[in-house]
Coordinates of C-alpha atoms in Angstrom, one line a residue:
X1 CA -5.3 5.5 13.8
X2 CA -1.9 4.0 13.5
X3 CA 0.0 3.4 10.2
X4 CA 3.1 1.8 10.2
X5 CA 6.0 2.2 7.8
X6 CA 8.6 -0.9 7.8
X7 CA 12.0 -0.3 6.2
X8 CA 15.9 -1.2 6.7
X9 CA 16.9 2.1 7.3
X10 CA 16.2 5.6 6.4
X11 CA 14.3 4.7 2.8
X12 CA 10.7 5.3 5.0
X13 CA 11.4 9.0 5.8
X14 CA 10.6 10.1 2.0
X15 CA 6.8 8.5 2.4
X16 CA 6.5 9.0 5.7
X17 CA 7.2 12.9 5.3
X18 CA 4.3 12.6 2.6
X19 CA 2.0 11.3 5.0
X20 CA 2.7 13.8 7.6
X21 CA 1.7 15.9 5.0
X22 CA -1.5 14.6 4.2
X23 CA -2.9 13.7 7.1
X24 CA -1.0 15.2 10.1
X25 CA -3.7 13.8 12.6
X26 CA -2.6 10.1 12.0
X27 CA 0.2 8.9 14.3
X28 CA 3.3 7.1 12.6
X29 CA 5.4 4.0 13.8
X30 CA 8.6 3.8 12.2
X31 CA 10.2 0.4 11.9
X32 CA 13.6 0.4 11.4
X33 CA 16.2 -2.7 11.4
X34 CA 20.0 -1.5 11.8
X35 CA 20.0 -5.1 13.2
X36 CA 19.6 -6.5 9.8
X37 CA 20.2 -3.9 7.1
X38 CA 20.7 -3.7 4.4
X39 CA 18.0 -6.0 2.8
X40 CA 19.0 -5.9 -0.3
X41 CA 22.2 -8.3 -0.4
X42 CA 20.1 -11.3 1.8
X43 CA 18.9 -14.1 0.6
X44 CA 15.4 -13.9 0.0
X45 CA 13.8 -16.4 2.4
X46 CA 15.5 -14.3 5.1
X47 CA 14.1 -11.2 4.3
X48 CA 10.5 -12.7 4.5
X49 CA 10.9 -13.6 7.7
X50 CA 11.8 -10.4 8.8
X51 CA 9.6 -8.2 7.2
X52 CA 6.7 -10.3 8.0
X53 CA 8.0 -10.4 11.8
X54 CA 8.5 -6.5 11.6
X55 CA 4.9 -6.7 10.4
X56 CA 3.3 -8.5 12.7
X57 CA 5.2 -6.5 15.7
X58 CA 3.6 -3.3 13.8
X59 CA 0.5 -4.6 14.3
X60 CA 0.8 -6.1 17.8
X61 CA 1.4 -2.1 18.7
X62 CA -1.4 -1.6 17.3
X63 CA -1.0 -0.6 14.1
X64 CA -4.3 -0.5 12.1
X65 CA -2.4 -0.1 8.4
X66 CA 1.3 -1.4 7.7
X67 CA 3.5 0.1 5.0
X68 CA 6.4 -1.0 2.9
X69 CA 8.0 2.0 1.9
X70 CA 10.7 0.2 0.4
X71 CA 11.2 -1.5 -2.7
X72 CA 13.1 -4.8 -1.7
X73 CA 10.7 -5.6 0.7
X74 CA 7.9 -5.1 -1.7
X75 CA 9.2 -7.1 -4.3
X76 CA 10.5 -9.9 -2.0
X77 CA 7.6 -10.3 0.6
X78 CA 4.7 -7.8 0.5
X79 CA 2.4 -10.7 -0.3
X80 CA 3.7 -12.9 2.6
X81 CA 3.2 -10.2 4.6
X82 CA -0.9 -9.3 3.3
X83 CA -1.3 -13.7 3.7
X84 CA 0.0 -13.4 7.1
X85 CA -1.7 -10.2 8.2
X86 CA -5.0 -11.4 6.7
X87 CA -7.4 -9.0 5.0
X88 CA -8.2 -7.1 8.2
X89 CA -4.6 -5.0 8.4
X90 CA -4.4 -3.5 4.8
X91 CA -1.0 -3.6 3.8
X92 CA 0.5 -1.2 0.9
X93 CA 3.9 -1.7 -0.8
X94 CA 6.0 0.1 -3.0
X95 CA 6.1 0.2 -7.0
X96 CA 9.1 1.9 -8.8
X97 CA 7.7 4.7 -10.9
X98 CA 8.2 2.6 -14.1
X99 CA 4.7 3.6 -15.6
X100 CA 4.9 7.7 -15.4
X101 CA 8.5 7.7 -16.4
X102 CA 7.7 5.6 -19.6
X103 CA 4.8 7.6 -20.6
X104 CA 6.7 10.9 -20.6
X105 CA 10.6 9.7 -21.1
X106 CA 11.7 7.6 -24.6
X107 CA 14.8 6.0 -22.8
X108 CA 14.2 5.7 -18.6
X109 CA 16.9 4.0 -16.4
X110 CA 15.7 2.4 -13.4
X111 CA 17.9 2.5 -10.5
X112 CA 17.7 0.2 -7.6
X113 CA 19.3 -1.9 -5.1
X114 CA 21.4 -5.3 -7.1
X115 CA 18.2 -7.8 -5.8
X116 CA 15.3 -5.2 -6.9
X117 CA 16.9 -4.6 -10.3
X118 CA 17.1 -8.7 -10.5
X119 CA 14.2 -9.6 -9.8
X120 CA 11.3 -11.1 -11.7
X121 CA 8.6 -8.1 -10.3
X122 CA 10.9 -5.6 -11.8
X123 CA 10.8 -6.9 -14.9
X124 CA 7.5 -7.7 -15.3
X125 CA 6.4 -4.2 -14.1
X126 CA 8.7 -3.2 -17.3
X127 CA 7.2 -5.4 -19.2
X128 CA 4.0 -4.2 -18.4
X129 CA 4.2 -0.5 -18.0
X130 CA 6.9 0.5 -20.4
X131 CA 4.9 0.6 -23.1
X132 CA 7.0 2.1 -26.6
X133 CA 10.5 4.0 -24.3
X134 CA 13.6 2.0 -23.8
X135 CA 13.8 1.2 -20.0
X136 CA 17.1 -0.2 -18.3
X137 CA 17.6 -1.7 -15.5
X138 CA 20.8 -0.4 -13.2
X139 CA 21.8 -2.2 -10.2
X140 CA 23.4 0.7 -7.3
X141 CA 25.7 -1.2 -5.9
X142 CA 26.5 0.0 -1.9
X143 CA 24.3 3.2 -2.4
X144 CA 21.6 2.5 -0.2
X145 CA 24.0 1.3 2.7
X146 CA 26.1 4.6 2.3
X147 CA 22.7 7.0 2.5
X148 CA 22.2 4.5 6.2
X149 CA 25.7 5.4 7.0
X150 CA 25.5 9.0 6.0
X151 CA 28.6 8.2 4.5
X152 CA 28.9 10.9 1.7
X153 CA 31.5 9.5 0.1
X154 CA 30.3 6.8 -0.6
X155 CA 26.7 8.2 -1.9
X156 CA 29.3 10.2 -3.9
X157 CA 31.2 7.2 -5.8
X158 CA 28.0 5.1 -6.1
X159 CA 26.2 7.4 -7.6
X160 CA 28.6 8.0 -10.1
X161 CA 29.0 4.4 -10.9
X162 CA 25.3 4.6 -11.0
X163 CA 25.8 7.3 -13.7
X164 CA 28.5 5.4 -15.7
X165 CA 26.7 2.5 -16.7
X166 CA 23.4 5.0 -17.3
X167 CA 22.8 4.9 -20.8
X168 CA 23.8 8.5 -22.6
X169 CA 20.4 9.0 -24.3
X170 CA 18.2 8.8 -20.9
X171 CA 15.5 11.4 -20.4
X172 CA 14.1 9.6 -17.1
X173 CA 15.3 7.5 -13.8
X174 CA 13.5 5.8 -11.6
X175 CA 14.3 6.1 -8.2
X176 CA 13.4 2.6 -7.7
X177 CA 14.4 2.4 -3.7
X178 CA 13.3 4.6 -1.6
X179 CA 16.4 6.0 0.4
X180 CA 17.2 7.5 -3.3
X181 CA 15.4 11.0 -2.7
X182 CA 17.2 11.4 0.5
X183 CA 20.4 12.3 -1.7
X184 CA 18.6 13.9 -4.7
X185 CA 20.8 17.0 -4.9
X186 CA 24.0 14.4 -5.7
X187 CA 21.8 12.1 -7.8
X188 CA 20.9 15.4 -10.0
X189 CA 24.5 16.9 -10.0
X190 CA 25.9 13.4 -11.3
X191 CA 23.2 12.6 -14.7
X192 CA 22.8 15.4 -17.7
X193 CA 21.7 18.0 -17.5
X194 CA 17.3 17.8 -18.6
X195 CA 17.2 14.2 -16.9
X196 CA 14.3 13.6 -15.6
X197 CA 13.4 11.9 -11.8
X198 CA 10.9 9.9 -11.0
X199 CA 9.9 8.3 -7.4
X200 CA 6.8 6.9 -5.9
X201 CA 7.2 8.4 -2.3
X202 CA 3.7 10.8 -2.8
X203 CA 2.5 8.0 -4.6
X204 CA 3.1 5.2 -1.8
X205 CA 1.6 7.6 0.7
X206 CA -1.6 8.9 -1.2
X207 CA -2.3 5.0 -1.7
X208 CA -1.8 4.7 2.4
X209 CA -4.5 7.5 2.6
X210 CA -6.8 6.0 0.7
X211 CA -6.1 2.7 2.4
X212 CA -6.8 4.7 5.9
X213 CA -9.7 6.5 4.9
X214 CA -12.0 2.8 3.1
X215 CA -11.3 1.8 7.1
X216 CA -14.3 4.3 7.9
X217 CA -14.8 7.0 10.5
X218 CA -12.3 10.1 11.6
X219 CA -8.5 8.8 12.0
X220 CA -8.1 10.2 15.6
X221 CA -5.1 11.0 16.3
X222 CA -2.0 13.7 17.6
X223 CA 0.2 13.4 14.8
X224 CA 2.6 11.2 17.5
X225 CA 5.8 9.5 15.9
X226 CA 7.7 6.8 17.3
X227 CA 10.3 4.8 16.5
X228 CA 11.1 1.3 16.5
X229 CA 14.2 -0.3 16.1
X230 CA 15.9 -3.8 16.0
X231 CA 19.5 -3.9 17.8
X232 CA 22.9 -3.1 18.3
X233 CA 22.4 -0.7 21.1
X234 CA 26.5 -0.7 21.3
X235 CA 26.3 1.9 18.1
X236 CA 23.2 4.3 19.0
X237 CA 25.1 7.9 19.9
X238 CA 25.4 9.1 23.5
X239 CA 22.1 9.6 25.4
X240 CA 20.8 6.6 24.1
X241 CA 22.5 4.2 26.8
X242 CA 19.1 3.6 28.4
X243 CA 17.7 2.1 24.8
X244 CA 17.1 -2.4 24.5
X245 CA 16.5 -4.4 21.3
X246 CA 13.2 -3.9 20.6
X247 CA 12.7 -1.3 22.8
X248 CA 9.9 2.1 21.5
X249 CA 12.2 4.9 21.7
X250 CA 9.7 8.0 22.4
X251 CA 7.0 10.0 20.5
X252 CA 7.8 13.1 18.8

């Protein structure tokens, strides 16, 4: 059994960590696109096509589920992607953690990327799910590019931009894209002290179980993980001179 998880960047590790541990025997494929990231800042039309090529590559390796841990792509093309896959391939986005958050906060912020915290899914999941708490929207400007970069400086002064514009009575936040947990620590440091976080990583990935397990029979497998990525092979570190565009670098 092969699941695959299709993000820009680093935003799949938090789910696919989950799945790891879940069901270790399941072997991962990790899509990643430094070719096109970041997501977030394209026009829309653009990112369908490449999520739904990414996702039709996952499948031509073989990949008998497909993931979007990642909440752009899920808002912009995870039913492009289940239309083009067809109901054989399950496919399982990624909802920002709007409903728990408004159950136990009375004022939630919900930080994402500028074109998730714009869009119409957003705001109709708040619509939906946020029931009697106040829930804001907050647009992190750069943040998800600077966690791809591991440019800490730049997680540093986006989060606390973040955090300006956070209204002073929240109780909750949404992590509401999915490189956010990968810089947790800063995010905490940077919001009151009692705040709250809330992020759909364990949730994404016990849905992907589920998903793996309604297929029938034992999901056979080493616990393998390899990665896939889209270009620039100028920028991959020394060692890596042997790597093409497109090319599976190794299991692990």
């Amino acid at each position: 059994m092969i699941v695959a998880l299709i993000d820009s960047g680093f935003g799949l590790l938090p789910t696919a960590a989950w799945l790891r541990k879940l069901r270790p025997d399941v072997d991962l494929l990790l899509q990643l696109d430094p070719e096109g990231a970041p997501w977030g800042p394209r026009p829309q039309d653009w990112v369908v096509d490449r999520v739904v090529s990414a996702a039709r590559t996952a499948r031509d390796l073989g990949a008998e589920v497909v993931v979007l841990p990642c909440n752009t792509a899920s808002v912009t093309a995870l039913e492009h992607v289940r239309a083009d896959l067809g109901a054989g391939v399950p496919v399982v986005g990624t909802v920002p953690a709007i409903k728990p958050a408004a159950a136990a906060c009375r004022s939630v912020a919900v930080w994402a990327t500028a074109a998730t915290t714009a869009s119409p899914y957003q705001a109709d999941l708040i619509a939906r799910f946020g029931g009697e708490a106040k829930v804001t929207g907050v647009a992190c400007h750069g943040l998800a590019e600077a966690v791809d970069r591991g440019d800490m400086a730049g997680v540093r002064a986006a989060v606390a931009d973040a955090a300006a514009r956070t209204p002073a009575d929240v109780e909750g936040v949404v992590l509401g894209c999915t490189h956010y947990p990968l810089i947790v620590d800063t995010i905490v440091a940077a919001l009151p002290d009692g705040v709250r976080l809330f992020d759909s990583a364990q949730a994404v990935a016990a849905q992907t179980v589920r998903r793996v397990e309604a297929l029938g029979g034992p999901a056979i497998g080493d616990g393998t993980v390899r990665v896939y990525l889209s270009g620039r092979p100028g920028e991959l570190p020394p060692g890596a001179a042997a790597y093409e565009p497109g090319r599976l670098l190794g299991a692990g």
